[in-house]
mmCIF file of C-alpha atoms in Angstrom:
data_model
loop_
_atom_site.group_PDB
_atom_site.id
_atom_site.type_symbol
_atom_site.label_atom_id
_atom_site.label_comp_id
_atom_site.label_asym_id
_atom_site.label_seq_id
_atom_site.Cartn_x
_atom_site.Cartn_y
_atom_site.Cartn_z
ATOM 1 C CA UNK A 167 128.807 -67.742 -6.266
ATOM 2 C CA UNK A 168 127.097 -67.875 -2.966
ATOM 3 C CA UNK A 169 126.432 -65.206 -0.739
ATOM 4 C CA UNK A 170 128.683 -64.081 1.795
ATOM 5 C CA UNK A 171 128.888 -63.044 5.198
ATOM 6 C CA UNK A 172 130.055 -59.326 5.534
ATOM 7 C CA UNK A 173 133.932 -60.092 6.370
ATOM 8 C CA UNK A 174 134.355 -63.498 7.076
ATOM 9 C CA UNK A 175 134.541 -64.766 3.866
ATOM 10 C CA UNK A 176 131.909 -67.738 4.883
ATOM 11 C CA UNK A 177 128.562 -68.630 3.488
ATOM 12 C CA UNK A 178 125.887 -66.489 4.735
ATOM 13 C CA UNK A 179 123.580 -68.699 7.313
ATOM 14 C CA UNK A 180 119.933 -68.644 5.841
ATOM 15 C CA UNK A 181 117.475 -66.784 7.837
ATOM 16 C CA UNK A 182 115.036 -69.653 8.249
ATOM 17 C CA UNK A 183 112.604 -68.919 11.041
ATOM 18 C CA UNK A 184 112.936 -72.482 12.999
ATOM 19 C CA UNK A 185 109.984 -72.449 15.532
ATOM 20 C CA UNK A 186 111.250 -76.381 16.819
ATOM 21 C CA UNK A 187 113.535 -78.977 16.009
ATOM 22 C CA UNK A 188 113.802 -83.103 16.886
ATOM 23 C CA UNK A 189 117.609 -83.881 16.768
ATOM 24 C CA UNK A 190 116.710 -88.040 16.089
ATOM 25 C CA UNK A 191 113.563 -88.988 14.815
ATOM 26 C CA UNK A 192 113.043 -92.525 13.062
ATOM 27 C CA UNK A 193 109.289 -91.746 11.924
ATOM 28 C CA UNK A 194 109.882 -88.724 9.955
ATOM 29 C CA UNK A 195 111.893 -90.010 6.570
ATOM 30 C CA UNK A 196 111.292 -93.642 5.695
ATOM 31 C CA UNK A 197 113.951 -96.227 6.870
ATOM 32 C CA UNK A 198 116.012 -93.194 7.730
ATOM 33 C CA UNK A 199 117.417 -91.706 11.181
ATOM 34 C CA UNK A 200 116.624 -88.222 10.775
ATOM 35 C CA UNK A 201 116.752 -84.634 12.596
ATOM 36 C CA UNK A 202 113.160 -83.080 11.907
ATOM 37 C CA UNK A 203 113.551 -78.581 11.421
ATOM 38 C CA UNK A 204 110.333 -76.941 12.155
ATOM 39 C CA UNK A 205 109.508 -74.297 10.430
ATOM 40 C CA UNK A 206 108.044 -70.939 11.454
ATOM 41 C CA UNK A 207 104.248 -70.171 9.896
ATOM 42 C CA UNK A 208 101.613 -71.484 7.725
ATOM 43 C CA UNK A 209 98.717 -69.688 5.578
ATOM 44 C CA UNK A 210 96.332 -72.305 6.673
ATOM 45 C CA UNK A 211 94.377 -72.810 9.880
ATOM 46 C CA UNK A 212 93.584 -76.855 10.131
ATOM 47 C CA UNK A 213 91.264 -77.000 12.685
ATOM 48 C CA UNK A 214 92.369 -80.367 13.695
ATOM 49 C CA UNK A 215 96.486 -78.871 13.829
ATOM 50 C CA UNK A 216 98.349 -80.326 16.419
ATOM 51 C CA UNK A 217 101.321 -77.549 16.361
ATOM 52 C CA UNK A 218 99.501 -74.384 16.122
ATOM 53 C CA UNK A 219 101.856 -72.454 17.806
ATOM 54 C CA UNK A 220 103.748 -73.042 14.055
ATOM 55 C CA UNK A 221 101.241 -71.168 12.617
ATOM 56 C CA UNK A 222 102.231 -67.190 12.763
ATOM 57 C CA UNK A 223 105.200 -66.074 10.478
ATOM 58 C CA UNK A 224 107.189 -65.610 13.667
ATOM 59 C CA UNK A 225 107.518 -67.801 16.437
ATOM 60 C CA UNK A 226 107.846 -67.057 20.931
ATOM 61 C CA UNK A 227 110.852 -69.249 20.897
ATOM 62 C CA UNK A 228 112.571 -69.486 17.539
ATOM 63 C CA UNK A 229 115.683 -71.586 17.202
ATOM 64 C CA UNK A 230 119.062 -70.347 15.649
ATOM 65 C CA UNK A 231 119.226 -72.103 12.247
ATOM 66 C CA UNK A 232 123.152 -71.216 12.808
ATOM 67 C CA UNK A 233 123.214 -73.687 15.664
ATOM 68 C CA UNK A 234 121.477 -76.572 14.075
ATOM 69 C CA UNK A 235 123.611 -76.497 11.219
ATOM 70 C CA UNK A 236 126.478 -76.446 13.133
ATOM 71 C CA UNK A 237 124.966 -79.621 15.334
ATOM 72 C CA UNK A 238 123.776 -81.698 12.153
ATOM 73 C CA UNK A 239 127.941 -80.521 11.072
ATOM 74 C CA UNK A 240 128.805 -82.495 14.407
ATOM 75 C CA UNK A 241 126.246 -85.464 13.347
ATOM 76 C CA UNK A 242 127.506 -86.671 9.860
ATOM 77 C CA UNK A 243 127.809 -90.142 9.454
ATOM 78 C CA UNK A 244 125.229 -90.827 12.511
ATOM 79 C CA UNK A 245 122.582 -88.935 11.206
ATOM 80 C CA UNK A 246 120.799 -89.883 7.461
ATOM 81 C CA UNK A 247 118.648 -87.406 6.550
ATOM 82 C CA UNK A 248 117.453 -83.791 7.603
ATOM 83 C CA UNK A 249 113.369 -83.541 6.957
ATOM 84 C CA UNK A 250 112.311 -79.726 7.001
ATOM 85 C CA UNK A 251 108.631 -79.785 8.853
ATOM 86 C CA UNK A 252 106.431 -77.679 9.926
ATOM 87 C CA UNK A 253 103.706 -75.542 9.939
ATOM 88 C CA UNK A 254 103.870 -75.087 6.292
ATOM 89 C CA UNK A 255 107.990 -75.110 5.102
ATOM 90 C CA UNK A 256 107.114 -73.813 1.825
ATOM 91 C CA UNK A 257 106.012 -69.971 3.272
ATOM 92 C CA UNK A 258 109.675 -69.178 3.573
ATOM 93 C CA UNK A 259 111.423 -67.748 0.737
ATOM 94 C CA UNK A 260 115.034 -68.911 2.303
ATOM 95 C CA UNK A 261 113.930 -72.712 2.090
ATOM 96 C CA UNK A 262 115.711 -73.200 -0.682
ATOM 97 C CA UNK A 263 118.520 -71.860 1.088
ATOM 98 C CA UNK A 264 118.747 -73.714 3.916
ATOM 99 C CA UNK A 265 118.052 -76.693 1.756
ATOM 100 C CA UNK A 266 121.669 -76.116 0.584
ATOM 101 C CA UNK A 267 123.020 -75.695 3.570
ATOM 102 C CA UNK A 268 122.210 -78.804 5.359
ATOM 103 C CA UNK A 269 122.929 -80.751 1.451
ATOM 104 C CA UNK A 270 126.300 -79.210 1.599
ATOM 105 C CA UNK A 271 127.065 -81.591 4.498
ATOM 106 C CA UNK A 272 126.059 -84.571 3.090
ATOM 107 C CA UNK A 273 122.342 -85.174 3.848
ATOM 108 C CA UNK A 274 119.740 -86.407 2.375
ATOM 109 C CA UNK A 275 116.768 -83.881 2.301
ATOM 110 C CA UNK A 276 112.807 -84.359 3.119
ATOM 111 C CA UNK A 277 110.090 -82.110 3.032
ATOM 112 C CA UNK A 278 106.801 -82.221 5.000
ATOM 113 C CA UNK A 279 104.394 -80.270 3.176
ATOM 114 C CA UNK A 280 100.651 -79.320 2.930
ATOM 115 C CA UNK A 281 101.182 -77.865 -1.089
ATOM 116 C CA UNK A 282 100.342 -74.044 0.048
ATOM 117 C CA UNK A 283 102.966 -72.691 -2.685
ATOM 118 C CA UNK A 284 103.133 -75.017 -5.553
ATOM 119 C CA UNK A 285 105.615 -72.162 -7.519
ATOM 120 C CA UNK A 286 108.013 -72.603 -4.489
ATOM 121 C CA UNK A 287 107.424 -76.179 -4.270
ATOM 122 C CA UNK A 288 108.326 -76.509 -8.310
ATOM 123 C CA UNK A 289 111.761 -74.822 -7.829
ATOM 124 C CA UNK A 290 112.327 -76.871 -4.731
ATOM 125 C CA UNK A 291 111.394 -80.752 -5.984
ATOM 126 C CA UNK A 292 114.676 -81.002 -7.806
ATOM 127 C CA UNK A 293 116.452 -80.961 -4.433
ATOM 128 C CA UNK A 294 114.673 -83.240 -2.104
ATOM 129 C CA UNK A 295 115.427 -87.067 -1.962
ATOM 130 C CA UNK A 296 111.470 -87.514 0.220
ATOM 131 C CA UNK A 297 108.690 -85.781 0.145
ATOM 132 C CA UNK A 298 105.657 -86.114 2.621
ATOM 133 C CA UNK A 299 102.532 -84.512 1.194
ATOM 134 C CA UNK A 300 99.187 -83.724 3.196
ATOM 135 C CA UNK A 301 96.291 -84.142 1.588
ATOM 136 C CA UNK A 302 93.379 -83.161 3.410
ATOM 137 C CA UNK A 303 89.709 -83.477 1.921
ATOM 138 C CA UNK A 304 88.634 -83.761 -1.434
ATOM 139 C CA UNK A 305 88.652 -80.600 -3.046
ATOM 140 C CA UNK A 306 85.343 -79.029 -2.861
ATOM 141 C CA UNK A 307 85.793 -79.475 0.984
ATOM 142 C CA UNK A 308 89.253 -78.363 1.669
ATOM 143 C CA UNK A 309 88.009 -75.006 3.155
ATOM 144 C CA UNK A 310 86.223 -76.876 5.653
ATOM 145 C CA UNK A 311 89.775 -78.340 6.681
ATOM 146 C CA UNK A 312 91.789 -75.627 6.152
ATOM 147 C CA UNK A 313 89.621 -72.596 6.294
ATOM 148 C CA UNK A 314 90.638 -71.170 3.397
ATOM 149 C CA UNK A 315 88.881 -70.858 -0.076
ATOM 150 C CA UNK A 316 90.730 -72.119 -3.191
ATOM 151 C CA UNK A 317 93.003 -74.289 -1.109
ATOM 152 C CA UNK A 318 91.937 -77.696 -2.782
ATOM 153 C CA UNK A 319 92.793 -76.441 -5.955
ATOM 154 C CA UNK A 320 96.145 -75.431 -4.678
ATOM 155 C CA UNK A 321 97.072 -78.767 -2.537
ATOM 156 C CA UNK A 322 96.019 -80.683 -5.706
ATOM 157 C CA UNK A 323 98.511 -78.743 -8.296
ATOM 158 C CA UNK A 324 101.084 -79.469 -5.758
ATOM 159 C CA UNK A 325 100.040 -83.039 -5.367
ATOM 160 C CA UNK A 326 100.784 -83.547 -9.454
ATOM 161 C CA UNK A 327 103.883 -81.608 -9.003
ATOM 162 C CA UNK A 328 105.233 -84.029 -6.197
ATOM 163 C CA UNK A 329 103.993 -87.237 -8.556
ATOM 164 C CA UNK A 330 105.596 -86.030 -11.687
ATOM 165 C CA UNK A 331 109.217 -85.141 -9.726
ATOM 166 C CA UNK A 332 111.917 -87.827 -8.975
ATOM 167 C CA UNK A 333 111.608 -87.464 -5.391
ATOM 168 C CA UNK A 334 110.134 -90.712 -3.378
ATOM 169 C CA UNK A 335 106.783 -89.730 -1.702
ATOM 170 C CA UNK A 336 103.824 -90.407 0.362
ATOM 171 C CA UNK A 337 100.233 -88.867 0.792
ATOM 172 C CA UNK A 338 98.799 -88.598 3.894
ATOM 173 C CA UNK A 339 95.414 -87.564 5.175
ATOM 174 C CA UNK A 340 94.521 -86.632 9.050
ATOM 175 C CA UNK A 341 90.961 -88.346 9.423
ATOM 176 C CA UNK A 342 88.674 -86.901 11.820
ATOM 177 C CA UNK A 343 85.069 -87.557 12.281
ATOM 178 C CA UNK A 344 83.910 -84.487 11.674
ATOM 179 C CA UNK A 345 86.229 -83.113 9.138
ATOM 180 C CA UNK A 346 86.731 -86.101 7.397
ATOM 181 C CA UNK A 347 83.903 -87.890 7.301
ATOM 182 C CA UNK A 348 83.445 -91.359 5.345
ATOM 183 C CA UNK A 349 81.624 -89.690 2.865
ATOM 184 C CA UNK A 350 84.605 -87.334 2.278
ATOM 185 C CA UNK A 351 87.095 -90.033 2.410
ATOM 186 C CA UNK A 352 85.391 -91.999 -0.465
ATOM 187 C CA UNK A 353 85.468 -88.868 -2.947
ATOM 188 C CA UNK A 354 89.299 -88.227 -2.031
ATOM 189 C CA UNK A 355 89.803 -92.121 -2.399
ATOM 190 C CA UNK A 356 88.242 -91.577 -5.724
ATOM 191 C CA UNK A 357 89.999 -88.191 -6.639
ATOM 192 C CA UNK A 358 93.738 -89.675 -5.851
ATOM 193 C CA UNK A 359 92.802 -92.938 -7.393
ATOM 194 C CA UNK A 360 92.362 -90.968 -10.274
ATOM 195 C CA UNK A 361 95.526 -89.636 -10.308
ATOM 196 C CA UNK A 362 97.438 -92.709 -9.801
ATOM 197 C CA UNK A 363 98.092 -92.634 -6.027
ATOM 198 C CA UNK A 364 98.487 -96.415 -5.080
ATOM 199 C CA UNK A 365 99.911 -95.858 -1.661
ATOM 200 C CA UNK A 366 98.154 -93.618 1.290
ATOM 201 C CA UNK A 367 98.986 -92.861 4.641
ATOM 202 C CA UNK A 368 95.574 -92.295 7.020
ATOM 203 C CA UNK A 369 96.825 -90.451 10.004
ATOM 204 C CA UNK A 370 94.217 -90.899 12.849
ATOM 205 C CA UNK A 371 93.363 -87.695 14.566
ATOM 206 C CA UNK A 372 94.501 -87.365 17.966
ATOM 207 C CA UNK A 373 93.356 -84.581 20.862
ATOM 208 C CA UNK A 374 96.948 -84.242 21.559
ATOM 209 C CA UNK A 375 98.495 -80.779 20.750
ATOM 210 C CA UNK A 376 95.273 -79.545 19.176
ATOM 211 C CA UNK A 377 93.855 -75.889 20.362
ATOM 212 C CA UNK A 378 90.358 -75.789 18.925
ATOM 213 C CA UNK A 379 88.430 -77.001 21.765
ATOM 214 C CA UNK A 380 84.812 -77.365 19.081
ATOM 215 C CA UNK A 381 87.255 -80.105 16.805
ATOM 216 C CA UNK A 382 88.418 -81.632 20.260
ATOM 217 C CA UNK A 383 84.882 -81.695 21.795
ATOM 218 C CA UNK A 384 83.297 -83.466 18.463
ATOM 219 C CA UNK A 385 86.515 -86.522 18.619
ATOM 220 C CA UNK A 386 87.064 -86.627 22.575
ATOM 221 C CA UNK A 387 88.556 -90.378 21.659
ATOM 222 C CA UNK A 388 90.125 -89.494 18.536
ATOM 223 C CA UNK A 389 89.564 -90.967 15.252
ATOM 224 C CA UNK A 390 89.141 -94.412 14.204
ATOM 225 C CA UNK A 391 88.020 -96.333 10.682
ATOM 226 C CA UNK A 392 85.946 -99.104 10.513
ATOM 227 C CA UNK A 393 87.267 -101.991 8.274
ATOM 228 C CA UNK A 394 84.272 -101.474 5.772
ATOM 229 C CA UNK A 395 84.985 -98.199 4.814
ATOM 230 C CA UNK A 396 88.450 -98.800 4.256
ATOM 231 C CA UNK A 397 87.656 -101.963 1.778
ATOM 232 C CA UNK A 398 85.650 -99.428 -0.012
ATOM 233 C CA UNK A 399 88.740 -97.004 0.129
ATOM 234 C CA UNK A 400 90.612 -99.695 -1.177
ATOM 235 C CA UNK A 401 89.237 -99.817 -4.318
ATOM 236 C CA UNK A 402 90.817 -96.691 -5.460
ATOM 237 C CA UNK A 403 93.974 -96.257 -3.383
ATOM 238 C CA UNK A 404 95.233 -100.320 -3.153
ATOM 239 C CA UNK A 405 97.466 -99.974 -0.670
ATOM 240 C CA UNK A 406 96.375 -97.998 2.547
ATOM 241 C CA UNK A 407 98.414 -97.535 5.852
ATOM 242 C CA UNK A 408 96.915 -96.515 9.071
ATOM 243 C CA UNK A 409 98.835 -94.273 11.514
ATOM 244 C CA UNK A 410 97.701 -93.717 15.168
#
C-alpha cells in the first residue's frame, strides 16, 4: 500500500530536492518531447561541471516536486517522457519514489546519471524506459575528473549494471583537453570496447556554466577532436557521435 498523507487520504508527494526543472526539452530522451527534473546534490566535484550549483545536498532555490507533478498531471498526452537529471539523481533515497509518481501518470521515465550509487541504481533499472550514463575517464584516471578516489571503479559497476538491464541507453563522455586528453580517450575507447559498448556520445566541453576558472583557463575555446584520433577511437567503440 502506498504511503499516505496525514488526513487526506492521498499519496504522500516524495520529498525530492528539485534544484531546476526544463518543462520541454527535445535533447534530453531520444526522439522524445520531454520535461527534464533536476536534482539536488552530487558526491562528485567534475571540474569541468557546468551546473555546480547542483552540487550540495540542498539547493538556494529548490523547486516544489508537488508542483511539477501537478504540471506534468496538466501535460499528459503533450508531453512523452519525464528524464530525472541532475547533479547526480541517484544521491536521493526518494528517487525511487518520485519515479512512481511521475509513472503513475503515464510517462515514460529517463535517468541521467554519472553511476555514483550502483546499489540504488540496481533497484532503480527495472523502472526506467532510458538511461543516459556518464562516463568520464578510464578508470585509473577518474579521480582526476571527478576528484574522488575509487570513483572509476564505481562508474564502471554501474556502467555493467545499465548494459545488462532492459532499459535503452547511451554513454557519454565530456572531452576536455586537459582532463581528457587523447591519450585518455584511447584507453576508455579500449576499456568500453571491451565491454561491448558500440555506440558513444563525445560531449565537447564548453566554458559555459562552468565555475573552475584553472579548467576554463586551460580550454578558453572549448574542446574539439581531430578526425585522427577519432578513427583510432573508432576501432573500439564503431559508432561515435559528437555533441557540441
Amino acid at each position: 500500500m502506498p504511503d499516505r498523507a496525514a488526513g487526506t487520504g492521498s499519496p504522500a508527494v516524495p520529498l525530492l530536492r528539485v534544484g531546476g526543472f526544463e518543462p520541454f526539452s527535445s535533447a534530453d530522451y531520444p526522439d522524445a518531447l520531454a520535461a527534464v527534473v533536476f536534482c539536488q546534490g552530487c558526491p562528485w566535484r567534475c571540474g569541468y561541471c557546468h551546473n555546480p550549483h547542483l552540487i550540495p545536498a540542498r539547493g538556494d532555490d529548490e523547486r516544489d516536486f508537488a508542483r511539477i507533478l501537478a504540471w506534468l498531471a496538466s501535460r499528459r498526452g503533450l508531453l512523452d517522457a519525464v528524464v530525472f537529471s541532475g547533479g547526480e539523481p541517484t544521491a536521493q533515497a526518494e528517487l525511487s519514489s518520485a519515479i512512481d509518481a511521475v509513472r503513475a501518470l503515464g510517462f515514460m521515465i529517463g535517468l541521467h546519471t554519472g553511476g555514483a550509487y550502483p546499489r540504488r541504481l540496481a533497484k532503480l533499472l527495472p523502472k526506467l524506459d532510458w538511461v543516459g550514463i556518464d562516463v568520464k575517464a578510464p578508470v585509473a584516471d577518474y579521480s582526476t575528473v571527478t576528484g574522488i578516489p575509487g570513483s572509476g571503479l564505481t562508474a564502471l559497476t554501474s556502467l555493467d549494471l545499465v548494459r545488462n538491464a532492459n532499459a535503452a541507453y547511451e554513454v557519454r563522455t565530456t572531452v576536455h583537453p586537459v582532463l581528457t586528453p587523447p591519450s585518455a580517450m584511447e584507453r576508455l575507447a579500449r576499456e568500453l570496447g571491451a565491454r561491448g559498448v558500440e555506440r558513444w556520445i563525445l560531449q565537447l566541453f564548453r566554458a559555459t556554466g562552468c565555475a573552475n576558472e584553472a579548467v576554463v583557463a586551460s580550454a578558453p575555446g572549448g574542446a574539439s577532436l581531430d578526425r585522427a584520433l577519432l578513427v583510432r577511437l573508432s576501432e573500439h567503440v564503431p559508432v561515435i557521435e559528437i555533441r557540441g
